[in-house]
Every structure is written in C-alpha cells, then in structure tokens.
mmCIF file of C-alpha atoms in Angstrom:
data_model
loop_
_atom_site.group_PDB
_atom_site.id
_atom_site.type_symbol
_atom_site.label_atom_id
_atom_site.label_comp_id
_atom_site.label_asym_id
_atom_site.label_seq_id
_atom_site.Cartn_x
_atom_site.Cartn_y
_atom_site.Cartn_z
ATOM 1 C CA MET A 137 -73.543 45.210 -8.825
ATOM 2 C CA ALA A 138 -72.334 42.413 -6.639
ATOM 3 C CA ILE A 139 -69.065 40.817 -7.519
ATOM 4 C CA GLN A 140 -68.785 37.128 -6.930
ATOM 5 C CA VAL A 141 -65.309 35.740 -6.422
ATOM 6 C CA ASN A 142 -64.589 32.174 -7.377
ATOM 7 C CA ASN A 143 -62.940 30.333 -4.450
ATOM 8 C CA LYS A 144 -60.396 28.702 -6.703
ATOM 9 C CA ALA A 145 -59.426 32.031 -8.259
ATOM 10 C CA ALA A 146 -59.024 33.586 -4.822
ATOM 11 C CA LEU A 147 -56.770 30.765 -3.696
ATOM 12 C CA LEU A 148 -54.597 31.132 -6.791
ATOM 13 C CA GLY A 149 -54.347 34.861 -6.212
ATOM 14 C CA PHE A 150 -53.292 34.350 -2.611
ATOM 15 C CA VAL A 151 -50.627 31.821 -3.606
ATOM 16 C CA GLY A 152 -49.316 34.245 -6.205
ATOM 17 C CA ILE A 153 -48.951 37.038 -3.657
ATOM 18 C CA VAL A 154 -47.130 34.741 -1.220
ATOM 19 C CA GLY A 155 -44.812 33.640 -4.024
ATOM 20 C CA ILE A 156 -43.903 37.239 -4.839
ATOM 21 C CA ILE A 157 -43.138 37.930 -1.179
ATOM 22 C CA VAL A 158 -40.942 34.821 -0.928
ATOM 23 C CA ILE A 159 -39.053 35.762 -4.084
ATOM 24 C CA TYR A 160 -38.479 39.287 -2.761
ATOM 25 C CA LEU A 161 -37.172 38.039 0.554
ATOM 26 C CA HIS A 162 -35.033 35.278 -0.894
ATOM 27 C CA TYR A 163 -33.518 37.388 -3.672
ATOM 28 C CA PRO A 164 -32.652 40.802 -2.227
ATOM 29 C CA SER A 165 -32.275 43.868 -4.332
ATOM 30 C CA LYS A 166 -29.152 44.681 -6.273
ATOM 31 C CA GLU A 167 -28.388 47.294 -3.624
ATOM 32 C CA SER A 168 -28.619 44.652 -0.927
ATOM 33 C CA ASP A 169 -26.386 42.376 -2.980
ATOM 34 C CA ASN A 170 -23.812 45.137 -3.210
ATOM 35 C CA GLN A 171 -23.972 45.769 0.529
ATOM 36 C CA ALA A 172 -23.527 42.069 1.261
ATOM 37 C CA ALA A 173 -20.598 41.882 -1.125
ATOM 38 C CA LEU A 174 -18.981 44.908 0.474
ATOM 39 C CA GLN A 175 -19.542 43.438 3.917
ATOM 40 C CA LYS A 176 -17.975 40.130 2.839
ATOM 41 C CA THR A 177 -15.041 41.970 1.258
ATOM 42 C CA SER A 178 -14.556 43.915 4.475
ATOM 43 C CA LEU A 179 -14.569 40.720 6.493
ATOM 44 C CA ASP A 180 -12.143 39.085 4.065
ATOM 45 C CA ASN A 181 -9.822 42.090 4.260
ATOM 46 C CA ASN A 182 -9.972 42.102 8.049
ATOM 47 C CA ARG A 183 -9.207 38.392 8.088
ATOM 48 C CA LYS A 184 -6.386 38.916 5.625
ATOM 49 C CA GLU A 185 -4.920 41.722 7.734
ATOM 50 C CA SER A 186 -5.182 39.527 10.819
ATOM 51 C CA LEU A 187 -3.435 36.641 9.070
ATOM 52 C CA LEU A 188 -0.735 38.937 7.718
ATOM 53 C CA LYS A 189 -0.148 40.325 11.203
ATOM 54 C CA LYS A 190 0.159 36.826 12.610
ATOM 55 C CA LEU A 191 2.554 35.892 9.809
ATOM 56 C CA SER A 192 4.586 39.034 10.462
ATOM 57 C CA ASP A 193 4.690 38.293 14.178
ATOM 58 C CA THR A 194 5.731 34.730 13.462
ATOM 59 C CA ASN A 195 8.414 35.726 10.977
ATOM 60 C CA SER A 196 9.824 38.224 13.452
ATOM 61 C CA ARG A 197 10.874 35.230 15.520
ATOM 62 C CA SER A 198 14.135 33.754 14.392
ATOM 63 C CA GLY A 199 13.047 30.204 13.712
ATOM 64 C CA ASN A 200 10.755 30.991 10.795
ATOM 65 C CA MET A 201 13.447 32.840 8.892
ATOM 66 C CA ASN A 202 16.206 31.315 6.844
ATOM 67 C CA TRP A 203 19.362 30.960 8.946
ATOM 68 C CA GLU A 204 21.523 32.680 6.349
ATOM 69 C CA GLU A 205 19.067 35.576 6.250
ATOM 70 C CA LEU A 206 19.198 35.847 10.014
ATOM 71 C CA LYS A 207 22.987 35.951 9.981
ATOM 72 C CA SER A 208 22.940 38.563 7.240
ATOM 73 C CA ALA A 209 20.456 40.732 9.164
ATOM 74 C CA ALA A 210 22.552 40.483 12.308
ATOM 75 C CA LYS A 211 25.759 41.269 10.410
ATOM 76 C CA SER A 212 24.209 44.416 8.950
ATOM 77 C CA ASN A 213 23.049 45.596 12.384
ATOM 78 C CA ALA A 214 25.442 48.468 13.099
ATOM 79 C CA GLY A 215 24.359 48.495 16.729
ATOM 80 C CA ILE A 216 25.948 45.147 17.536
ATOM 81 C CA THR A 217 29.195 45.485 19.451
ATOM 82 C CA SER A 218 31.506 42.475 19.650
ATOM 83 C CA THR A 219 34.401 42.195 22.078
ATOM 84 C CA GLU A 220 37.075 39.600 22.790
ATOM 85 C CA VAL A 221 38.908 39.801 26.130
ATOM 86 C CA THR A 222 40.655 37.631 28.680
ATOM 87 C CA VAL A 223 39.288 37.598 32.228
ATOM 88 C CA GLU A 224 40.723 35.979 35.331
ATOM 89 C CA VAL A 225 38.552 33.349 36.958
ATOM 90 C CA GLY A 226 39.878 31.856 40.178
ATOM 91 C CA GLY A 227 43.442 32.534 39.100
ATOM 92 C CA THR A 228 42.905 31.081 35.598
ATOM 93 C CA LYS A 229 42.871 33.248 32.481
ATOM 94 C CA ILE A 230 39.686 32.607 30.533
ATOM 95 C CA PHE A 231 39.046 33.880 27.003
ATOM 96 C CA LYS A 232 35.643 35.470 26.496
ATOM 97 C CA ARG A 233 33.688 36.630 23.459
ATOM 98 C CA GLU A 234 30.689 38.890 23.854
ATOM 99 C CA ALA A 235 28.106 40.393 21.509
ATOM 100 C CA VAL A 236 25.391 42.874 22.424
ATOM 101 C CA ASP A 237 23.144 45.277 20.541
ATOM 102 C CA SER A 238 24.178 48.660 21.961
ATOM 103 C CA LYS A 239 21.163 50.368 20.364
ATOM 104 C CA LYS A 240 18.765 48.516 22.623
ATOM 105 C CA LYS A 241 18.169 50.297 25.919
ATOM 106 C CA THR A 242 17.717 47.076 27.832
ATOM 107 C CA SER A 243 18.898 43.531 27.259
ATOM 108 C CA GLY A 244 16.436 40.673 27.096
ATOM 109 C CA GLY A 245 18.802 38.699 29.305
ATOM 110 C CA THR A 246 22.153 36.945 28.966
ATOM 111 C CA ILE A 247 22.792 33.623 27.267
ATOM 112 C CA LEU A 248 26.113 32.014 28.196
ATOM 113 C CA PHE A 249 27.510 29.519 25.695
ATOM 114 C CA LEU A 250 29.874 26.733 26.731
ATOM 115 C CA HIS A 251 31.305 24.275 24.189
ATOM 116 C CA GLY A 252 32.026 20.626 23.488
ATOM 117 C CA GLN A 253 35.376 18.851 23.483
ATOM 118 C CA ALA A 254 36.011 19.306 19.777
ATOM 119 C CA PHE A 255 35.108 22.994 19.816
ATOM 120 C CA THR A 256 35.776 26.378 21.449
ATOM 121 C CA SER A 257 33.945 29.687 21.684
ATOM 122 C CA GLU A 258 35.046 30.311 18.100
ATOM 123 C CA ASN A 259 32.485 27.754 16.993
ATOM 124 C CA TRP A 260 29.593 29.930 18.203
ATOM 125 C CA CYS A 261 31.197 32.933 16.527
ATOM 126 C CA LYS A 262 31.652 31.263 13.135
ATOM 127 C CA LEU A 263 28.198 29.714 13.218
ATOM 128 C CA GLY A 264 26.732 33.192 13.678
ATOM 129 C CA THR A 265 25.133 32.418 17.020
ATOM 130 C CA LEU A 266 26.639 35.325 18.947
ATOM 131 C CA ASN A 267 25.609 38.045 16.495
ATOM 132 C CA VAL A 268 22.166 36.585 15.901
ATOM 133 C CA THR A 269 21.590 36.235 19.646
ATOM 134 C CA ALA A 270 22.548 39.899 20.111
ATOM 135 C CA HIS A 271 20.320 40.851 17.167
ATOM 136 C CA GLN A 272 17.431 39.122 18.942
ATOM 137 C CA GLY A 273 17.940 41.410 21.934
ATOM 138 C CA TYR A 274 20.007 39.231 24.256
ATOM 139 C CA LYS A 275 23.549 39.605 25.495
ATOM 140 C CA ALA A 276 25.585 36.699 24.127
ATOM 141 C CA ILE A 277 28.693 35.480 25.922
ATOM 142 C CA ALA A 278 30.851 32.520 24.914
ATOM 143 C CA ILE A 279 33.971 31.343 26.705
ATOM 144 C CA ASP A 280 36.823 28.943 26.114
ATOM 145 C CA LEU A 281 36.757 26.525 29.025
ATOM 146 C CA PRO A 282 40.033 25.920 30.903
ATOM 147 C CA ASP A 283 42.587 24.059 28.769
ATOM 148 C CA TYR A 284 40.713 24.901 25.540
ATOM 149 C CA GLY A 285 41.170 27.510 22.847
ATOM 150 C CA GLN A 286 42.726 30.747 24.038
ATOM 151 C CA SER A 287 42.148 30.088 27.747
ATOM 152 C CA ALA A 288 45.001 29.047 30.041
ATOM 153 C CA LYS A 289 46.176 25.458 29.850
ATOM 154 C CA GLY A 290 45.496 23.137 32.713
ATOM 155 C CA LYS A 291 42.280 21.527 33.879
ATOM 156 C CA THR A 292 40.290 22.841 36.823
ATOM 157 C CA SER A 293 39.983 20.573 39.857
ATOM 158 C CA ASP A 294 36.585 21.910 40.939
ATOM 159 C CA SER A 295 34.156 22.543 38.092
ATOM 160 C CA VAL A 296 31.397 23.853 40.362
ATOM 161 C CA GLN A 297 33.613 26.448 42.014
ATOM 162 C CA PHE A 298 34.953 27.444 38.604
ATOM 163 C CA MET A 299 31.424 28.050 37.317
ATOM 164 C CA LEU A 300 30.461 30.065 40.409
ATOM 165 C CA ASP A 301 33.601 32.176 40.052
ATOM 166 C CA LEU A 302 32.965 32.584 36.321
ATOM 167 C CA LEU A 303 29.408 33.811 36.841
ATOM 168 C CA LYS A 304 30.599 36.310 39.428
ATOM 169 C CA VAL A 305 33.360 37.669 37.187
ATOM 170 C CA LEU A 306 30.875 38.026 34.325
ATOM 171 C CA GLY A 307 28.366 39.786 36.562
ATOM 172 C CA LEU A 308 25.926 36.922 36.182
ATOM 173 C CA ASP A 309 25.740 35.953 39.838
ATOM 174 C CA ILE A 310 22.891 38.438 40.259
ATOM 175 C CA ASP A 311 21.373 38.670 36.776
ATOM 176 C CA LYS A 312 21.080 34.939 36.185
ATOM 177 C CA PRO A 313 21.832 33.646 32.682
ATOM 178 C CA ILE A 314 20.548 30.864 30.514
ATOM 179 C CA ILE A 315 23.476 28.459 30.142
ATOM 180 C CA VAL A 316 23.874 26.506 26.910
ATOM 181 C CA SER A 317 25.890 23.372 27.573
ATOM 182 C CA PRO A 318 26.814 20.977 24.750
ATOM 183 C CA SER A 319 28.499 17.615 25.214
ATOM 184 C CA MET A 320 31.730 17.812 27.275
ATOM 185 C CA SER A 321 30.658 21.038 29.002
ATOM 186 C CA GLY A 322 28.021 19.018 30.814
ATOM 187 C CA GLY A 323 30.874 18.201 33.177
ATOM 188 C CA PHE A 324 30.751 21.869 34.237
ATOM 189 C CA ALA A 325 27.056 22.673 33.947
ATOM 190 C CA LEU A 326 25.405 19.563 35.383
ATOM 191 C CA PRO A 327 27.139 19.567 38.804
ATOM 192 C CA LEU A 328 26.259 23.272 39.061
ATOM 193 C CA LEU A 329 22.662 22.513 38.092
ATOM 194 C CA PHE A 330 22.177 20.100 40.971
ATOM 195 C CA GLN A 331 24.353 21.774 43.593
ATOM 196 C CA HIS A 332 23.397 25.380 42.832
ATOM 197 C CA PRO A 333 20.163 25.498 40.800
ATOM 198 C CA GLU A 334 19.736 29.110 41.908
ATOM 199 C CA ALA A 335 22.634 30.038 39.618
ATOM 200 C CA PHE A 336 20.462 29.446 36.537
ATOM 201 C CA LYS A 337 17.749 31.488 34.893
ATOM 202 C CA GLY A 338 17.420 28.580 32.520
ATOM 203 C CA TYR A 339 19.418 25.672 31.135
ATOM 204 C CA ILE A 340 19.799 24.401 27.565
ATOM 205 C CA PRO A 341 21.644 21.065 27.597
ATOM 206 C CA VAL A 342 22.691 19.797 24.182
ATOM 207 C CA ALA A 343 23.360 16.078 24.696
ATOM 208 C CA PRO A 344 25.719 16.763 27.615
ATOM 209 C CA VAL A 345 27.988 14.127 29.122
ATOM 210 C CA GLY A 346 27.381 12.960 32.669
ATOM 211 C CA VAL A 347 23.580 12.827 32.795
ATOM 212 C CA GLY A 348 23.753 9.345 34.330
ATOM 213 C CA LYS A 349 25.712 10.577 37.341
ATOM 214 C CA PHE A 350 22.528 11.955 38.859
ATOM 215 C CA ASN A 351 19.537 9.867 39.914
ATOM 216 C CA ASP A 352 15.940 10.225 38.803
ATOM 217 C CA ASP A 353 14.846 11.907 42.031
ATOM 218 C CA GLU A 354 17.416 14.646 41.516
ATOM 219 C CA TYR A 355 15.923 15.389 38.092
ATOM 220 C CA LYS A 356 12.338 15.194 39.335
ATOM 221 C CA ASN A 357 13.037 17.598 42.186
ATOM 222 C CA ASN A 358 14.999 20.163 40.191
ATOM 223 C CA LYS A 359 12.778 23.087 39.156
ATOM 224 C CA VAL A 360 15.179 24.933 36.864
ATOM 225 C CA PHE A 361 13.593 25.780 33.496
ATOM 226 C CA THR A 362 15.301 23.378 31.122
ATOM 227 C CA CYS A 363 15.203 22.911 27.348
ATOM 228 C CA SER A 364 17.007 19.787 26.120
ATOM 229 C CA ILE A 365 17.901 19.770 22.407
ATOM 230 C CA VAL A 366 19.407 16.692 20.731
ATOM 231 C CA GLY A 367 19.785 15.243 17.244
ATOM 232 C CA ASP A 368 17.979 12.099 16.151
ATOM 233 C CA LYS A 369 21.295 10.691 14.878
ATOM 234 C CA ASP A 370 22.800 10.812 18.361
ATOM 235 C CA PRO A 371 21.360 7.599 19.831
ATOM 236 C CA SER A 372 23.737 7.458 22.793
ATOM 237 C CA LEU A 373 24.144 10.812 24.556
ATOM 238 C CA GLY A 374 21.076 12.297 22.879
ATOM 239 C CA ALA A 375 18.709 9.534 23.941
ATOM 240 C CA ALA A 376 20.095 9.515 27.490
ATOM 241 C CA ALA A 377 19.636 13.291 27.767
ATOM 242 C CA THR A 378 16.037 13.135 26.575
ATOM 243 C CA ALA A 379 15.186 10.386 29.060
ATOM 244 C CA LYS A 380 16.645 12.312 31.986
ATOM 245 C CA PHE A 381 15.549 15.881 31.254
ATOM 246 C CA SER A 382 12.004 14.813 30.411
ATOM 247 C CA GLN A 383 11.596 14.030 34.126
ATOM 248 C CA MET A 384 12.178 17.617 35.211
ATOM 249 C CA PRO A 385 8.981 19.453 36.215
ATOM 250 C CA ASN A 386 9.932 22.558 34.205
ATOM 251 C CA GLY A 387 11.721 20.677 31.460
ATOM 252 C CA GLU A 388 11.031 20.380 27.754
ATOM 253 C CA THR A 389 12.787 18.134 25.256
ATOM 254 C CA HIS A 390 13.340 18.510 21.519
ATOM 255 C CA THR A 391 14.789 16.120 18.947
ATOM 256 C CA LEU A 392 15.983 17.612 15.656
ATOM 257 C CA GLU A 393 15.640 15.483 12.539
ATOM 258 C CA ASP A 394 18.678 14.660 10.414
ATOM 259 C CA ALA A 395 21.001 16.021 13.095
ATOM 260 C CA GLY A 396 23.941 14.431 14.843
ATOM 261 C CA HIS A 397 25.621 15.044 18.186
ATOM 262 C CA PRO A 398 26.392 18.769 17.532
ATOM 263 C CA CYS A 399 22.806 19.243 16.309
ATOM 264 C CA TYR A 400 23.195 23.042 16.151
ATOM 265 C CA LEU A 401 25.565 22.568 13.201
ATOM 266 C CA ASP A 402 23.221 20.290 11.251
ATOM 267 C CA GLN A 403 19.999 22.194 11.925
ATOM 268 C CA PRO A 404 20.997 25.734 12.975
ATOM 269 C CA GLN A 405 17.697 27.341 12.058
ATOM 270 C CA GLU A 406 15.563 24.967 14.099
ATOM 271 C CA PHE A 407 18.045 24.875 16.967
ATOM 272 C CA HIS A 408 18.097 28.645 17.339
ATOM 273 C CA GLN A 409 14.343 28.946 16.961
ATOM 274 C CA ILE A 410 13.875 26.587 19.907
ATOM 275 C CA MET A 411 16.553 28.404 21.884
ATOM 276 C CA PHE A 412 15.049 31.869 21.345
ATOM 277 C CA ASP A 413 11.492 30.693 22.004
ATOM 278 C CA PHE A 414 12.690 29.186 25.268
ATOM 279 C CA ALA A 415 14.684 32.304 26.199
ATOM 280 C CA ASN A 416 11.686 34.501 25.493
ATOM 281 C CA LYS A 417 9.527 32.462 27.866
ATOM 282 C CA VAL A 418 12.133 32.148 30.600
ATOM 283 C CA PHE A 419 13.234 35.782 30.720
ATOM 284 C CA GLN A 420 9.611 36.915 30.937
ATOM 285 C CA THR A 421 8.936 34.842 34.053
#
C-alpha cells in the first residue's frame, strides 16, 4: 500500500529534527559540562599559580615589603657580618662601616654610602640601610668623610684625589661601586663623576650640592648609569638635581612624595626599593 506524505507534515518533521540537533550541540551533555568545568578550573588554577609566582617574585624585592619587616629580616640573618674599622686614605684616617652576607658565595656588587652635612655613616647604620643592603646580596660600605664623625679632623684640599685614594684603599678601583651621594657629599662625588666617570659602576645622587657647577653638555655627554632620588618637599636642591640629571643619557629621576631633603628618612621603603631596583639593573650590565 502506497504511503502518501503530506508536504506540510514532512516540513514540520524536518524542522523538528534540526531543532533536536541544535539543542544537542548547544547544550552539551553533563559529561561535557563537567569536562569544561574541570578545564576552566585548571586554567583558573594555572592563572592563580602564575599570579602568586609573580606576587612572590615582586615581594622578594625590597620595595614591596614593609621597611620594618625588611630590617627585622636582615637583623635575623645570622650570615650578615658587620665591621667597623679605621683605614688610612692619603694620610687621613677615615672611619668605615661595612656589612656583608658571609653566607652568600658571591656579592651582587658594592654600594658605597657617603653622607650629608648633618649626618655621618652612623645614619645609614641606624636607619638599617647597611644590614638590609647586605641582606639583599650586596656589600654595603659607609664612611665618615674627612672632618666628620669618627674620621680625622681637617678638610681635604682635593676631593677628587681623596675619592680616588678611597676607592683604591677599599679595593673598589677595580670592582667599581655604586656611590650614593646625599647633599653635602656631592662636593666629593660630582667632581669625580665628571673627571673620572670610569670610577663608577653607577651613581645615586640624593639632592647633592654643586649640580650647577657643571654645564648641560657635561651632563648630556656623561654616560654613567645614574639614579637621582629627591623629595617633593625639597624645592631647591631637589628640583635642581632633577633638572640636571634628567639630561644624562643613562639617567633616571625619581621624586618621593611627602619627603624632604633627606628623603631616605621620610620614605625609607620607597627609597630603598628604587635603590635596589637600580643596583640590580646596573650590576647585571
């Protein structure tokens, strides 16, 4: 017996079949749902692990940790050896403080700290800078400049020769240091910077005096890696330093908020973060 199929019924049947296929494709099985969920969870976990690793890497750098926590961690590091001695530099007795992590096989480099007129090397010691610097893997050296602190009285007549002699006595004439030079100590570091740029691995001026004694071309032609750090409440020396050091081809400038002339005292965490980030870059070049 022949079966006649109504065209309308056939069309409805076809539409129904297509609908079922669409529903199946659009709404996968429970098993597929579970697989998708597991895949998404795996991706989320991988992303979480990646973010946690980045956070860990970031927090391992000093600047993203609380300054008091950094000092505490450095203080509890039994490998840090601190010494205080007097060395003779060009016939002048100079007091030196040094901190180094003896557990580390190699040093990341040496950072030499000078000081401003109102301070001595003791300032860097009390602030925690020397221990924290050693804890970060660098050798930290701070001196009392001539006529300051525990160094011999009497001013030096030739600051450049004094600095060259100092670097030689400290063994830094070959393994070049980063020199941190706040305020008054610019009178020692800046003439050295322009007369003997080869003496520096890097330079961190902190609103040093004397920036105006050198012309713009001298700054533009000096290729020493430089990181100027000033406080926004130091409109005189700080602003002058930023204007000058920003001209250096390998220079970077930073202004710390709510910080005065000795900006490292007002914002120690941010100051040291910038310093260590800079040191990390410079000593790897």
